[in-house]
XYZ file of N, CA and C in Angstrom:
495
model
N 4.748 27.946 2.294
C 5.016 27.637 0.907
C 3.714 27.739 0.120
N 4.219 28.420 -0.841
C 2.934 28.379 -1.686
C 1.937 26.936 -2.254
N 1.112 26.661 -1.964
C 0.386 25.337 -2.802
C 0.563 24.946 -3.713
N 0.151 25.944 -4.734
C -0.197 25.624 -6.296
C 1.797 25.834 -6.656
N 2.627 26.657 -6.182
C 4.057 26.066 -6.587
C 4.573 24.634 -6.141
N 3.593 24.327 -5.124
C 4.333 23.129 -4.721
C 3.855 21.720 -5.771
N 2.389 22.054 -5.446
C 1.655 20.911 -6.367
C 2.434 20.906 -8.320
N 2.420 22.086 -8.661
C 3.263 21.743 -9.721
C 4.357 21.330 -9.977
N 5.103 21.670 -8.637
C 6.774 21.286 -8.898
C 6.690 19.933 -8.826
N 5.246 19.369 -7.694
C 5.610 17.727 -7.370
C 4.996 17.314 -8.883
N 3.895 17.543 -8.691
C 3.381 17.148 -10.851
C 4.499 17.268 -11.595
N 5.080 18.189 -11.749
C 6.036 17.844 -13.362
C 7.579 17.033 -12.454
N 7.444 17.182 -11.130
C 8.178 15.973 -10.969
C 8.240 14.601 -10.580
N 6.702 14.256 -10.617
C 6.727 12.718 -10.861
C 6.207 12.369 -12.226
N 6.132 13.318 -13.210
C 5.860 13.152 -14.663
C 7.378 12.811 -15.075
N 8.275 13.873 -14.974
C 10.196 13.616 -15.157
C 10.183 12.590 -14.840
N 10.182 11.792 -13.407
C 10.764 10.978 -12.722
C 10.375 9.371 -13.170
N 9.063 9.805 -14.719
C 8.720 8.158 -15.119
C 9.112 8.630 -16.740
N 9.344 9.700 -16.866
C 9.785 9.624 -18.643
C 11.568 9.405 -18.724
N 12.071 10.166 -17.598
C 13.665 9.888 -17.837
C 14.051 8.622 -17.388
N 15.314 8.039 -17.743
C 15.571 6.505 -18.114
C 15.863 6.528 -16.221
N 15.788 5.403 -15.585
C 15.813 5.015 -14.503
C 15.264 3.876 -14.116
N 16.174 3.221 -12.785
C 15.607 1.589 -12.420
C 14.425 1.838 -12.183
N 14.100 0.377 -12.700
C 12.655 0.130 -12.894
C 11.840 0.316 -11.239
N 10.866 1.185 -11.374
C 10.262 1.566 -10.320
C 10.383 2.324 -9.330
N 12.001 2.817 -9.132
C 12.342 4.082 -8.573
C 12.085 4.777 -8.896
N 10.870 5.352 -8.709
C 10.424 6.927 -8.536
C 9.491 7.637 -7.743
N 9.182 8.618 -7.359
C 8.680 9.268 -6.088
C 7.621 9.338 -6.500
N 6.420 8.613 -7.446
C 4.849 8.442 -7.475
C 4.549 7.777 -5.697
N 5.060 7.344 -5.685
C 4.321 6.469 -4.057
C 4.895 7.616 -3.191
N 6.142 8.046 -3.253
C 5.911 8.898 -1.858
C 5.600 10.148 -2.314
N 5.320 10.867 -3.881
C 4.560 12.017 -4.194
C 2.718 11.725 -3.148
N 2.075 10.505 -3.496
C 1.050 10.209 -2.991
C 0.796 11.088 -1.402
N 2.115 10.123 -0.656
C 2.082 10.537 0.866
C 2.034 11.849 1.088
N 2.828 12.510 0.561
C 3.186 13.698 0.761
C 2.124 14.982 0.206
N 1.843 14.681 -1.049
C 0.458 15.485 -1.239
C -0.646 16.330 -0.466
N -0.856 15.520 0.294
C -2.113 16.236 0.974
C -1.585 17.194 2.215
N -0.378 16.860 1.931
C 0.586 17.951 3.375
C 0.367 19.436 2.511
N 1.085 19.207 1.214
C 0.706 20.554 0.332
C -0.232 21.521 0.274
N -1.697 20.840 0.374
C -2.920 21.060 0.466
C -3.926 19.739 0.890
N -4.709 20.254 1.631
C -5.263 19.331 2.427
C -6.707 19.161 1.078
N -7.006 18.183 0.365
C -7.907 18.591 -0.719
C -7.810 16.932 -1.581
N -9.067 16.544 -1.470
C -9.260 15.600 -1.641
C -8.699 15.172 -3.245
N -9.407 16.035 -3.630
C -9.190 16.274 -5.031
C -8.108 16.481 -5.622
N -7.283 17.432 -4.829
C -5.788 16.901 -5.306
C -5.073 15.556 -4.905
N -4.873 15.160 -4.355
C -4.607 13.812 -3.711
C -4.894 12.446 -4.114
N -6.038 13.404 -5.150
C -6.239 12.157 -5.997
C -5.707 12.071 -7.481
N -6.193 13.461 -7.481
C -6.297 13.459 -9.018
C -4.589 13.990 -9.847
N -3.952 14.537 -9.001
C -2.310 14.824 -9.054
C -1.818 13.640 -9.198
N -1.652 12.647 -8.747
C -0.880 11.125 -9.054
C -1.082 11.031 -10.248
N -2.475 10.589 -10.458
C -3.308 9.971 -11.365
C -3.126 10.788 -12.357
N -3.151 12.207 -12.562
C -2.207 12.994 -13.566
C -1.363 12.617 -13.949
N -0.342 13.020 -13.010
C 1.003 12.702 -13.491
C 0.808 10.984 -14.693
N 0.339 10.187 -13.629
C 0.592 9.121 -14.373
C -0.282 8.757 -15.935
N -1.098 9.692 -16.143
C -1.788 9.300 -17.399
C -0.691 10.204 -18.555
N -0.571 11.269 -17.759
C 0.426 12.476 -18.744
C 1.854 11.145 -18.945
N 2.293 10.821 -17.955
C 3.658 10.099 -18.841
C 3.345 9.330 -19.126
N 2.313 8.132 -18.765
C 1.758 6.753 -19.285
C 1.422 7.429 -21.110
N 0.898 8.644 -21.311
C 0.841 8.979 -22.662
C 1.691 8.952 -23.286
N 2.958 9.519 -22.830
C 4.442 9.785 -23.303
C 5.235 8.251 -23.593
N 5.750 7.119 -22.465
C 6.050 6.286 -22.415
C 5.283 4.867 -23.005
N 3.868 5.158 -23.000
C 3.478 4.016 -23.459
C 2.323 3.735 -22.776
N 1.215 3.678 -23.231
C 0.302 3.194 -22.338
C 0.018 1.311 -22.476
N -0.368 0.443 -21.731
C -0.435 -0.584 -21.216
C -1.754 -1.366 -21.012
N -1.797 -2.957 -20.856
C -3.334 -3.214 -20.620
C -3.614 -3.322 -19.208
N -2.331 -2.994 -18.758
C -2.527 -3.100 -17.186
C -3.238 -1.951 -16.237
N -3.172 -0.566 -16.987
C -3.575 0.610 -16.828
C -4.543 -0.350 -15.054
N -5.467 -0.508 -15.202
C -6.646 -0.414 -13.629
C -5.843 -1.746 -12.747
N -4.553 -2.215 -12.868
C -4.481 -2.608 -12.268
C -3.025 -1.677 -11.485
N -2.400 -0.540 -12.152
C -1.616 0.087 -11.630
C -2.387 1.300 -11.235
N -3.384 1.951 -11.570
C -3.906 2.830 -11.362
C -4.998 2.736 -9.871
N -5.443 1.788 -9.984
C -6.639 1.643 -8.740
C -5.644 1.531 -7.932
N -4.425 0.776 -7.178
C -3.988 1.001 -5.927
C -3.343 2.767 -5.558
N -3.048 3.222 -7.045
C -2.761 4.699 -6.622
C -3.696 5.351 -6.373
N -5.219 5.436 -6.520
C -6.262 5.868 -6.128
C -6.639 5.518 -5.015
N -6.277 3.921 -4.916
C -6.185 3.433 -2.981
C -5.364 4.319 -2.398
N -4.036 4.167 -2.249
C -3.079 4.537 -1.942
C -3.250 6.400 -1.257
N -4.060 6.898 -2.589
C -4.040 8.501 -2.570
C -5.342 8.753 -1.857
N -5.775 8.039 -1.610
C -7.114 8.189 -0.663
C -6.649 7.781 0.915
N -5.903 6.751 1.339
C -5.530 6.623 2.420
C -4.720 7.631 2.886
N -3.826 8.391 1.762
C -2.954 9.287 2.402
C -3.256 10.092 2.383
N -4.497 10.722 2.202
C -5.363 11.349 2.085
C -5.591 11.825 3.891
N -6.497 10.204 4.274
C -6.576 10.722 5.726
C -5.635 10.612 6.852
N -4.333 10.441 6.382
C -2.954 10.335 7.244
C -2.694 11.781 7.849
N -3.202 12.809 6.952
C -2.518 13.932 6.720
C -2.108 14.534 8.202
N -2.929 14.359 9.220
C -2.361 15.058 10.784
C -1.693 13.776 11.398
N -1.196 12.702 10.557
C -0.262 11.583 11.364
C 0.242 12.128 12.087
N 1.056 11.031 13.154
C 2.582 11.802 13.773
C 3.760 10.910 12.799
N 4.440 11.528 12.618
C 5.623 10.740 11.681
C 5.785 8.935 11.834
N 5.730 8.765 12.469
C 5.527 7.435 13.196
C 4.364 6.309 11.983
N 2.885 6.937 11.696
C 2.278 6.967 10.866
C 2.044 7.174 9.233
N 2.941 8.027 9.404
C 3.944 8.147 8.142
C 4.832 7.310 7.326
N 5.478 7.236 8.490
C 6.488 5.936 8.041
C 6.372 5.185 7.874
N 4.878 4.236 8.488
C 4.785 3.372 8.561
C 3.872 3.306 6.701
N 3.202 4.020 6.897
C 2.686 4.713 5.486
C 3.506 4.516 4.364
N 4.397 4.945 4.368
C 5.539 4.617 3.185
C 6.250 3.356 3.275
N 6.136 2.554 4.380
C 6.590 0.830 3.723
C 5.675 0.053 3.494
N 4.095 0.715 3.687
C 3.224 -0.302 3.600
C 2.729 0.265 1.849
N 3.101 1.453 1.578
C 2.018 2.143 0.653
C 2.684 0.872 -0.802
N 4.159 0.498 -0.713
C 5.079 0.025 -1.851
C 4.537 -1.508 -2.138
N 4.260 -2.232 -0.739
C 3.743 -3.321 -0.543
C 1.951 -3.433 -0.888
N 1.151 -2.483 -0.825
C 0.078 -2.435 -1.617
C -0.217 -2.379 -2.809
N 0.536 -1.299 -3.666
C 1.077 -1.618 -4.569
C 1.337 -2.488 -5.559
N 2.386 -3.282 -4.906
C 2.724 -4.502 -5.393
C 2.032 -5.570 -5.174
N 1.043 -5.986 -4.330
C 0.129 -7.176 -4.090
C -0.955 -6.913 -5.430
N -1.170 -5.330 -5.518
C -2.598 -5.489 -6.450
C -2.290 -5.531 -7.592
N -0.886 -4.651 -8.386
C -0.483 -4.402 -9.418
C -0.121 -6.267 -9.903
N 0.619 -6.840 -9.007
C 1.014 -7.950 -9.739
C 0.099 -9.116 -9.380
N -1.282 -9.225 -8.774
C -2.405 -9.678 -9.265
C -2.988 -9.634 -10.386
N -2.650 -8.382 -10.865
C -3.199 -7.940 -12.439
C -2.495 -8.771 -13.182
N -0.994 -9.025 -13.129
C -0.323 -9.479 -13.961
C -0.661 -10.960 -14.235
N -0.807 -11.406 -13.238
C -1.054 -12.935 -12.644
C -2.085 -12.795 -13.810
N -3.474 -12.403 -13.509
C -4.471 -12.630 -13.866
C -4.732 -12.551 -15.296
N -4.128 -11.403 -15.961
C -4.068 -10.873 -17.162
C -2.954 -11.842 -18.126
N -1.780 -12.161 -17.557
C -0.524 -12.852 -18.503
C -0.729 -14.769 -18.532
N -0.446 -14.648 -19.908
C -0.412 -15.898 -20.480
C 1.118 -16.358 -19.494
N 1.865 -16.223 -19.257
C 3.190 -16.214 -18.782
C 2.805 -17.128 -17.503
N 1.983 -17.116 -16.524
C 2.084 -17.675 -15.207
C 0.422 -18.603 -15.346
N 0.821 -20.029 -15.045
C -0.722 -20.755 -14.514
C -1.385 -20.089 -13.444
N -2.694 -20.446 -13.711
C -3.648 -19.878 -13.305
C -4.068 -20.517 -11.990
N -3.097 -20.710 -11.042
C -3.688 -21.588 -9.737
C -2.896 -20.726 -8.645
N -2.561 -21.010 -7.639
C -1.547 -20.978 -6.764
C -0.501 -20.676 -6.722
N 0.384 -21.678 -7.511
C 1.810 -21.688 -7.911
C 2.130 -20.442 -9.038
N 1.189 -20.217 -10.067
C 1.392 -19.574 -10.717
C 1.333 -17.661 -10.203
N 0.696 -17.833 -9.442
C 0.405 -16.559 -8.695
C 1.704 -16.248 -7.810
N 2.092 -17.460 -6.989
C 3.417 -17.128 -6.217
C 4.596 -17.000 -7.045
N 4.576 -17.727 -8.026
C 5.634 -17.833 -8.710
C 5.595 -16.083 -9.821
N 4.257 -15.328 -9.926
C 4.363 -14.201 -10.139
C 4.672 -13.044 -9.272
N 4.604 -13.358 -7.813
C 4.748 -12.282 -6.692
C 6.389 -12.620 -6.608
N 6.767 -13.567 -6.782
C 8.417 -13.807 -6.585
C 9.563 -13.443 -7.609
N 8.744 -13.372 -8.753
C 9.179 -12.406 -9.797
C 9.369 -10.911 -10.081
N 8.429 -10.877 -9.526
C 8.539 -9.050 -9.001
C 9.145 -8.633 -7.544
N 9.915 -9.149 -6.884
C 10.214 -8.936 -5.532
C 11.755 -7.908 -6.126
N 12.240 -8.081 -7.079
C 13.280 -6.979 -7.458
C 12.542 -5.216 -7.531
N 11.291 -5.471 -8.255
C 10.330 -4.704 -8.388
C 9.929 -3.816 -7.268
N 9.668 -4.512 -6.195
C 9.154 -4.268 -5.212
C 10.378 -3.618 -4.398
N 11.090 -4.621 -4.119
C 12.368 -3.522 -3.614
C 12.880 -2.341 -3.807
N 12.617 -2.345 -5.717
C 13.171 -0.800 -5.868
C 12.371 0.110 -5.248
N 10.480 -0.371 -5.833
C 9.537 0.406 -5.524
C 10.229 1.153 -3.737
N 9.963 0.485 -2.935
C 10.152 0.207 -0.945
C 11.244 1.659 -1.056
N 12.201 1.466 -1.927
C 13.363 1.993 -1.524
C 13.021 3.109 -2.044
N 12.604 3.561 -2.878
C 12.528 4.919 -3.734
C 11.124 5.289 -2.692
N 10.574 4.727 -2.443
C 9.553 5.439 -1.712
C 9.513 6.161 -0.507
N 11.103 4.994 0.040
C 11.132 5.622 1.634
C 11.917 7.088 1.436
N 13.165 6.584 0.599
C 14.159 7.978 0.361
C 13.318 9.005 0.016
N 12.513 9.103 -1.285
C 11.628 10.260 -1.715
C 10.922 10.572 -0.584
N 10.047 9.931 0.733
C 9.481 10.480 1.463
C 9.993 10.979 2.176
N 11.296 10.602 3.083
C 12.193 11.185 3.299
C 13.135 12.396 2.989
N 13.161 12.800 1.863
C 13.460 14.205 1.034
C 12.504 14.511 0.932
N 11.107 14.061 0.784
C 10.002 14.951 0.779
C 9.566 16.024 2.156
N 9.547 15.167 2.459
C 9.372 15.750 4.206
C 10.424 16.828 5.169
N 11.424 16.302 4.814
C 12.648 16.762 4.938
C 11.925 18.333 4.743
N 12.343 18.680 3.505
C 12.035 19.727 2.499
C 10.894 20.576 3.092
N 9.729 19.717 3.211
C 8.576 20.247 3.411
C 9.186 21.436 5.175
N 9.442 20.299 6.111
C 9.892 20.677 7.656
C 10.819 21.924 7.320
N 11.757 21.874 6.503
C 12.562 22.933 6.688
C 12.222 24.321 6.020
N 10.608 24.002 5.042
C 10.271 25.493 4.175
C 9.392 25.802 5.181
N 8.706 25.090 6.146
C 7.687 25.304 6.950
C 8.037 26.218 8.102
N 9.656 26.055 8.552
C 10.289 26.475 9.433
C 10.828 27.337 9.067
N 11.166 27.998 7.888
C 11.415 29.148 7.159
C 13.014 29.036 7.282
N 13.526 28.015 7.397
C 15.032 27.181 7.466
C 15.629 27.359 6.032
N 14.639 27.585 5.025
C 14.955 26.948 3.662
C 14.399 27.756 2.645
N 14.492 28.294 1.673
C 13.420 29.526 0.930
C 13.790 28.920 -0.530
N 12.988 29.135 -1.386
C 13.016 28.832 -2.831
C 12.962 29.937 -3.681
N 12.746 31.201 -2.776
C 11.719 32.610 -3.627
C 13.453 33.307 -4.486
């Protein structure tokens, strides 16, 4: 498969997948991440393709004060999957239930930290991670399915099972 068709198709489709209306957090940014560096092995994409996508629709949809607290775990995130890339699936997988749960620990630290909404101790912090656990679920679920069709896809163009031309 070609690279640069693939890297664009996944770019303008995790740009779609945060401008069109959909549950909150289902969308294939976390398992676009994983899957990336299978495309091309390149640091630089892996990083900077997420982080695209997400400034291009964060422009479109709205940008936020949360921006470095959703953005730095996708730069985590796209750096670890970064060096996954010769996993055995096993690694992978495990990759995509942990990548949703990173995620969500750092993103809704931000929130904690940043919102008048939750005290500033303990309680207020749990009582913000327990608020987002709908959040998190969608995130888990859209991440595994998308990696799952990602891969899928990838195995069967690799195997010449499947053609796009």
């Amino acid at each position: 498969m070609n690279y640069l068709k693939g890297i664009i198709f996944l770019t303008t489709l995790l740009i779609l997948s945060r401008i069109i209306p959909h549950p909150p957090n289902f969308t294939p940014i976390l398992a676009g991440i994983i899957f990336l560096p299978f495309i091309k092995r390149d640091i630089k994409f892996s990083v900077f393709v997420p982080l695209g996508a997400m400034l291009i629709s964060d422009f479109i949809i709205g940008m936020h004060s949360l921006m470095l607290w959703t953005y730095g775990p996708i730069i985590i995130l796209s750096l670890l999957s970064y060096y996954f890339t010769n996993a055995k699936a096993s690694r992978i997988a495990s990759l995509a239930i942990a990548s949703p749960a990173v995620f969500y620990l750092i993103s809704n630290f931000g929130v904690w930290i940043n919102s008048p909404m939750y005290s500033k101790d303990f309680s207020g912090l749990a009582l913000c991670y327990i608020n987002a656990i709908p959040f998190y679920a969608s995130s888990a679920t859209a991440c595994i399915l998308f990696c799952s069709v990602f891969f899928l896809i990838y195995r069967l163009l690799k195997n010449n099972r499947l053609s796009f031309n």
